[in-house]
Amino acid sequence: MAEAVVRVRRRAVERLRDGHLWIYRSDVADAGQAGAGDVVRLVDQAGRFLGKAHYSAASQIALRLLTAADRPIDADFFRERLRRAQQLRDRIVAGANAFRLVCGEGDALPALIVDRYADWLAIQTLSQGMDRARPLLVELLQELFLPQGIVERNDVRVRDLEQLPQQVGLAAGECPETVEVEMNGVRFGVRLLAGQKTGAFLDQRENYAAAENYVRGEALDCFCYAGGFALHLARRCTSVEAVDSAAEALAAARENAARNHADNIRFTEANAFDLLKSYDEQRRCFDGIVLDPPAFARSRAHLDAALRGYK
């Protein structure tokens, strides 16, 4: 079937030339016969070819550029991009078997997230177009990486903006309740079907290592979740207090401490805001403090409350 043609305004053309991969709905002059999740041909208002993109019928991000080349968006296309992403990780990732394998637009695969957890993968398809390509992507991930299992973690808010359902499940193979991984020489148990994000905060891997290099003596880790910062700090500090309000998170952190024989961590179930106020009144001091709260400003409407929280 012929690909639909979408005509875009001059502002969109300029953004593409500047390296942007998104085109907003306000910059679409004519969507033609494009349907939800279609691969479409982009042209300027003079009809000149600009590239191929995924079209969304719901989001304000109407188009996500896949390529500036006039080539098929097929298995070979996705296989090539996935291989390129792996080659980059082979160069830059060290001391970890848990990392982001595909980071959406950064790997020229917009709206696709693939995280590696040892011999398992977690996938998120965050646009109508990438969600339609999901069966092919799962097949290619099996072919290229031979995982024991692939978990789908499509339980994120951005899918609501694409009018896509929230869903979590096993996309291929099998997956135990807990998978053991290693980051910076620290071992973690990760629940791929139930943990935060796709199972763990992989984006903090380098920050964990940085914190370990800076802090000595007594340390405080607030919002510790499964103990990522606390476990790294414990290797250099005399003692660490790890704080979280969620009993389930602290239970996972304790298990991770046992995995790493870290016996100098004290776990405290408390509201970090109340605890910090109490410690301030007591003039309780630490040699280093990690504050890694949840996102306060998810949208502009939350800005004032977020500023109060950060203060």
PDB file of N, CA and C in Angstrom, residues 116-162:
ATOM      1  N   ARG A 116      18.334  -3.286  28.849  1.00  0.00           N
ATOM      2  CA  ARG A 116      18.918  -4.620  29.017  1.00  0.00           C
ATOM      3  C   ARG A 116      19.152  -4.887  30.494  1.00  0.00           C
ATOM      4  N   TYR A 117      18.687  -6.017  30.966  1.00  0.00           N
ATOM      5  CA  TYR A 117      18.920  -6.485  32.324  1.00  0.00           C
ATOM      6  C   TYR A 117      19.504  -7.893  32.237  1.00  0.00           C
ATOM      7  N   ALA A 118      20.850  -7.960  32.173  1.00  0.00           N
ATOM      8  CA  ALA A 118      21.531  -9.250  32.009  1.00  0.00           C
ATOM      9  C   ALA A 118      20.983  -9.953  30.768  1.00  0.00           C
ATOM     10  N   ASP A 119      20.332 -11.100  30.936  1.00  0.00           N
ATOM     11  CA  ASP A 119      19.840 -11.863  29.781  1.00  0.00           C
ATOM     12  C   ASP A 119      18.374 -11.590  29.468  1.00  0.00           C
ATOM     13  N   TRP A 120      17.863 -10.476  29.989  1.00  0.00           N
ATOM     14  CA  TRP A 120      16.470 -10.117  29.736  1.00  0.00           C
ATOM     15  C   TRP A 120      16.402  -8.701  29.171  1.00  0.00           C
ATOM     16  N   LEU A 121      15.339  -8.428  28.431  1.00  0.00           N
ATOM     17  CA  LEU A 121      15.113  -7.100  27.870  1.00  0.00           C
ATOM     18  C   LEU A 121      13.750  -6.586  28.315  1.00  0.00           C
ATOM     19  N   ALA A 122      13.652  -5.265  28.473  1.00  0.00           N
ATOM     20  CA  ALA A 122      12.367  -4.608  28.725  1.00  0.00           C
ATOM     21  C   ALA A 122      12.151  -3.591  27.613  1.00  0.00           C
ATOM     22  N   ILE A 123      10.940  -3.538  27.081  1.00  0.00           N
ATOM     23  CA  ILE A 123      10.648  -2.687  25.933  1.00  0.00           C
ATOM     24  C   ILE A 123       9.484  -1.757  26.248  1.00  0.00           C
ATOM     25  N   GLN A 124       9.582  -0.515  25.741  1.00  0.00           N
ATOM     26  CA  GLN A 124       8.479   0.432  25.784  1.00  0.00           C
ATOM     27  C   GLN A 124       8.291   1.012  24.380  1.00  0.00           C
ATOM     28  N   THR A 125       7.053   1.012  23.902  1.00  0.00           N
ATOM     29  CA  THR A 125       6.725   1.621  22.609  1.00  0.00           C
ATOM     30  C   THR A 125       5.777   2.779  22.892  1.00  0.00           C
ATOM     31  N   LEU A 126       6.260   4.009  22.730  1.00  0.00           N
ATOM     32  CA  LEU A 126       5.602   5.178  23.304  1.00  0.00           C
ATOM     33  C   LEU A 126       4.886   6.064  22.283  1.00  0.00           C
ATOM     34  N   SER A 127       4.746   5.606  21.073  1.00  0.00           N
ATOM     35  CA  SER A 127       3.956   6.332  20.068  1.00  0.00           C
ATOM     36  C   SER A 127       3.104   5.331  19.303  1.00  0.00           C
ATOM     37  N   GLN A 128       2.113   5.840  18.595  1.00  0.00           N
ATOM     38  CA  GLN A 128       1.245   4.951  17.829  1.00  0.00           C
ATOM     39  C   GLN A 128       2.043   4.180  16.774  1.00  0.00           C
ATOM     40  N   GLY A 129       2.983   4.854  16.126  1.00  0.00           N
ATOM     41  CA  GLY A 129       3.767   4.188  15.091  1.00  0.00           C
ATOM     42  C   GLY A 129       4.670   3.108  15.636  1.00  0.00           C
ATOM     43  N   MET A 130       5.393   3.413  16.728  1.00  0.00           N
ATOM     44  CA  MET A 130       6.297   2.416  17.284  1.00  0.00           C
ATOM     45  C   MET A 130       5.513   1.273  17.923  1.00  0.00           C
ATOM     46  N   ASP A 131       4.332   1.580  18.450  1.00  0.00           N
ATOM     47  CA  ASP A 131       3.515   0.517  19.035  1.00  0.00           C
ATOM     48  C   ASP A 131       3.031  -0.438  17.949  1.00  0.00           C
ATOM     49  N   ARG A 132       2.717   0.082  16.773  1.00  0.00           N
ATOM     50  CA  ARG A 132       2.308  -0.795  15.678  1.00  0.00           C
ATOM     51  C   ARG A 132       3.453  -1.702  15.239  1.00  0.00           C
ATOM     52  N   ALA A 133       4.695  -1.191  15.362  1.00  0.00           N
ATOM     53  CA  ALA A 133       5.874  -1.971  14.964  1.00  0.00           C
ATOM     54  C   ALA A 133       6.328  -2.951  16.048  1.00  0.00           C
ATOM     55  N   ARG A 134       5.642  -2.975  17.185  1.00  0.00           N
ATOM     56  CA  ARG A 134       6.082  -3.773  18.330  1.00  0.00           C
ATOM     57  C   ARG A 134       6.291  -5.255  18.013  1.00  0.00           C
ATOM     58  N   PRO A 135       5.372  -5.948  17.333  1.00  0.00           N
ATOM     59  CA  PRO A 135       5.620  -7.371  17.045  1.00  0.00           C
ATOM     60  C   PRO A 135       6.920  -7.592  16.263  1.00  0.00           C
ATOM     61  N   LEU A 136       7.183  -6.744  15.277  1.00  0.00           N
ATOM     62  CA  LEU A 136       8.417  -6.858  14.504  1.00  0.00           C
ATOM     63  C   LEU A 136       9.627  -6.573  15.394  1.00  0.00           C
ATOM     64  N   LEU A 137       9.525  -5.569  16.243  1.00  0.00           N
ATOM     65  CA  LEU A 137      10.637  -5.215  17.120  1.00  0.00           C
ATOM     66  C   LEU A 137      10.964  -6.359  18.082  1.00  0.00           C
ATOM     67  N   VAL A 138       9.940  -6.973  18.637  1.00  0.00           N
ATOM     68  CA  VAL A 138      10.163  -8.113  19.548  1.00  0.00           C
ATOM     69  C   VAL A 138      10.864  -9.245  18.804  1.00  0.00           C
ATOM     70  N   GLU A 139      10.434  -9.511  17.585  1.00  0.00           N
ATOM     71  CA  GLU A 139      11.061 -10.561  16.765  1.00  0.00           C
ATOM     72  C   GLU A 139      12.530 -10.242  16.504  1.00  0.00           C
ATOM     73  N   LEU A 140      12.833  -8.993  16.184  1.00  0.00           N
ATOM     74  CA  LEU A 140      14.217  -8.606  15.897  1.00  0.00           C
ATOM     75  C   LEU A 140      15.076  -8.632  17.150  1.00  0.00           C
ATOM     76  N   LEU A 141      14.528  -8.228  18.283  1.00  0.00           N
ATOM     77  CA  LEU A 141      15.281  -8.270  19.533  1.00  0.00           C
ATOM     78  C   LEU A 141      15.637  -9.711  19.897  1.00  0.00           C
ATOM     79  N   GLN A 142      14.724 -10.620  19.637  1.00  0.00           N
ATOM     80  CA  GLN A 142      15.032 -12.031  19.875  1.00  0.00           C
ATOM     81  C   GLN A 142      16.148 -12.508  18.946  1.00  0.00           C
ATOM     82  N   GLU A 143      16.063 -12.112  17.690  1.00  0.00           N
ATOM     83  CA  GLU A 143      17.051 -12.514  16.690  1.00  0.00           C
ATOM     84  C   GLU A 143      18.443 -11.979  17.009  1.00  0.00           C
ATOM     85  N   LEU A 144      18.526 -10.707  17.396  1.00  0.00           N
ATOM     86  CA  LEU A 144      19.820 -10.052  17.555  1.00  0.00           C
ATOM     87  C   LEU A 144      20.469 -10.297  18.910  1.00  0.00           C
ATOM     88  N   PHE A 145      19.660 -10.419  19.978  1.00  0.00           N
ATOM     89  CA  PHE A 145      20.229 -10.429  21.322  1.00  0.00           C
ATOM     90  C   PHE A 145      19.988 -11.719  22.094  1.00  0.00           C
ATOM     91  N   LEU A 146      19.170 -12.628  21.555  1.00  0.00           N
ATOM     92  CA  LEU A 146      18.922 -13.931  22.163  1.00  0.00           C
ATOM     93  C   LEU A 146      18.587 -13.841  23.653  1.00  0.00           C
ATOM     94  N   PRO A 147      17.662 -12.980  24.037  1.00  0.00           N
ATOM     95  CA  PRO A 147      17.327 -12.856  25.458  1.00  0.00           C
ATOM     96  C   PRO A 147      16.537 -14.066  25.953  1.00  0.00           C
ATOM     97  N   GLN A 148      16.596 -14.315  27.256  1.00  0.00           N
ATOM     98  CA  GLN A 148      15.754 -15.365  27.827  1.00  0.00           C
ATOM     99  C   GLN A 148      14.295 -14.932  27.876  1.00  0.00           C
ATOM    100  N   GLY A 149      14.096 -13.621  27.921  1.00  0.00           N
ATOM    101  CA  GLY A 149      12.729 -13.113  27.917  1.00  0.00           C
ATOM    102  C   GLY A 149      12.705 -11.642  27.577  1.00  0.00           C
ATOM    103  N   ILE A 150      11.553 -11.179  27.068  1.00  0.00           N
ATOM    104  CA  ILE A 150      11.337  -9.759  26.784  1.00  0.00           C
ATOM    105  C   ILE A 150      10.062  -9.338  27.500  1.00  0.00           C
ATOM    106  N   VAL A 151      10.200  -8.328  28.339  1.00  0.00           N
ATOM    107  CA  VAL A 151       9.081  -7.813  29.121  1.00  0.00           C
ATOM    108  C   VAL A 151       8.585  -6.514  28.494  1.00  0.00           C
ATOM    109  N   GLU A 152       7.280  -6.371  28.384  1.00  0.00           N
ATOM    110  CA  GLU A 152       6.685  -5.129  27.905  1.00  0.00           C
ATOM    111  C   GLU A 152       6.295  -4.274  29.107  1.00  0.00           C
ATOM    112  N   ARG A 153       6.853  -3.059  29.193  1.00  0.00           N
ATOM    113  CA  ARG A 153       6.530  -2.142  30.301  1.00  0.00           C
ATOM    114  C   ARG A 153       5.872  -0.877  29.747  1.00  0.00           C
ATOM    115  N   ASN A 154       4.741  -1.084  29.104  1.00  0.00           N
ATOM    116  CA  ASN A 154       4.005   0.037  28.521  1.00  0.00           C
ATOM    117  C   ASN A 154       2.967   0.567  29.503  1.00  0.00           C
ATOM    118  N   ASP A 155       3.454   0.965  30.689  1.00  0.00           N
ATOM    119  CA  ASP A 155       2.580   1.480  31.747  1.00  0.00           C
ATOM    120  C   ASP A 155       2.997   2.901  32.121  1.00  0.00           C
ATOM    121  N   VAL A 156       3.231   3.730  31.097  1.00  0.00           N
ATOM    122  CA  VAL A 156       3.712   5.090  31.313  1.00  0.00           C
ATOM    123  C   VAL A 156       2.707   6.102  30.771  1.00  0.00           C
ATOM    124  N   ARG A 157       2.682   7.273  31.411  1.00  0.00           N
ATOM    125  CA  ARG A 157       1.656   8.278  31.126  1.00  0.00           C
ATOM    126  C   ARG A 157       1.681   8.755  29.680  1.00  0.00           C
ATOM    127  N   VAL A 158       2.859   8.813  29.070  1.00  0.00           N
ATOM    128  CA  VAL A 158       2.941   9.369  27.714  1.00  0.00           C
ATOM    129  C   VAL A 158       2.090   8.570  26.726  1.00  0.00           C
ATOM    130  N   ARG A 159       1.839   7.300  27.030  1.00  0.00           N
ATOM    131  CA  ARG A 159       0.989   6.510  26.134  1.00  0.00           C
ATOM    132  C   ARG A 159      -0.461   7.014  26.150  1.00  0.00           C
ATOM    133  N   ASP A 160      -0.877   7.624  27.263  1.00  0.00           N
ATOM    134  CA  ASP A 160      -2.219   8.208  27.302  1.00  0.00           C
ATOM    135  C   ASP A 160      -2.356   9.310  26.247  1.00  0.00           C
ATOM    136  N   LEU A 161      -1.289  10.067  26.059  1.00  0.00           N
ATOM    137  CA  LEU A 161      -1.313  11.156  25.080  1.00  0.00           C
ATOM    138  C   LEU A 161      -1.406  10.624  23.651  1.00  0.00           C
ATOM    139  N   GLU A 162      -1.039   9.361  23.467  1.00  0.00           N
ATOM    140  CA  GLU A 162      -1.131   8.715  22.159  1.00  0.00           C
ATOM    141  C   GLU A 162      -2.392   7.859  22.036  1.00  0.00           C
TER     142      GLU A 162
END
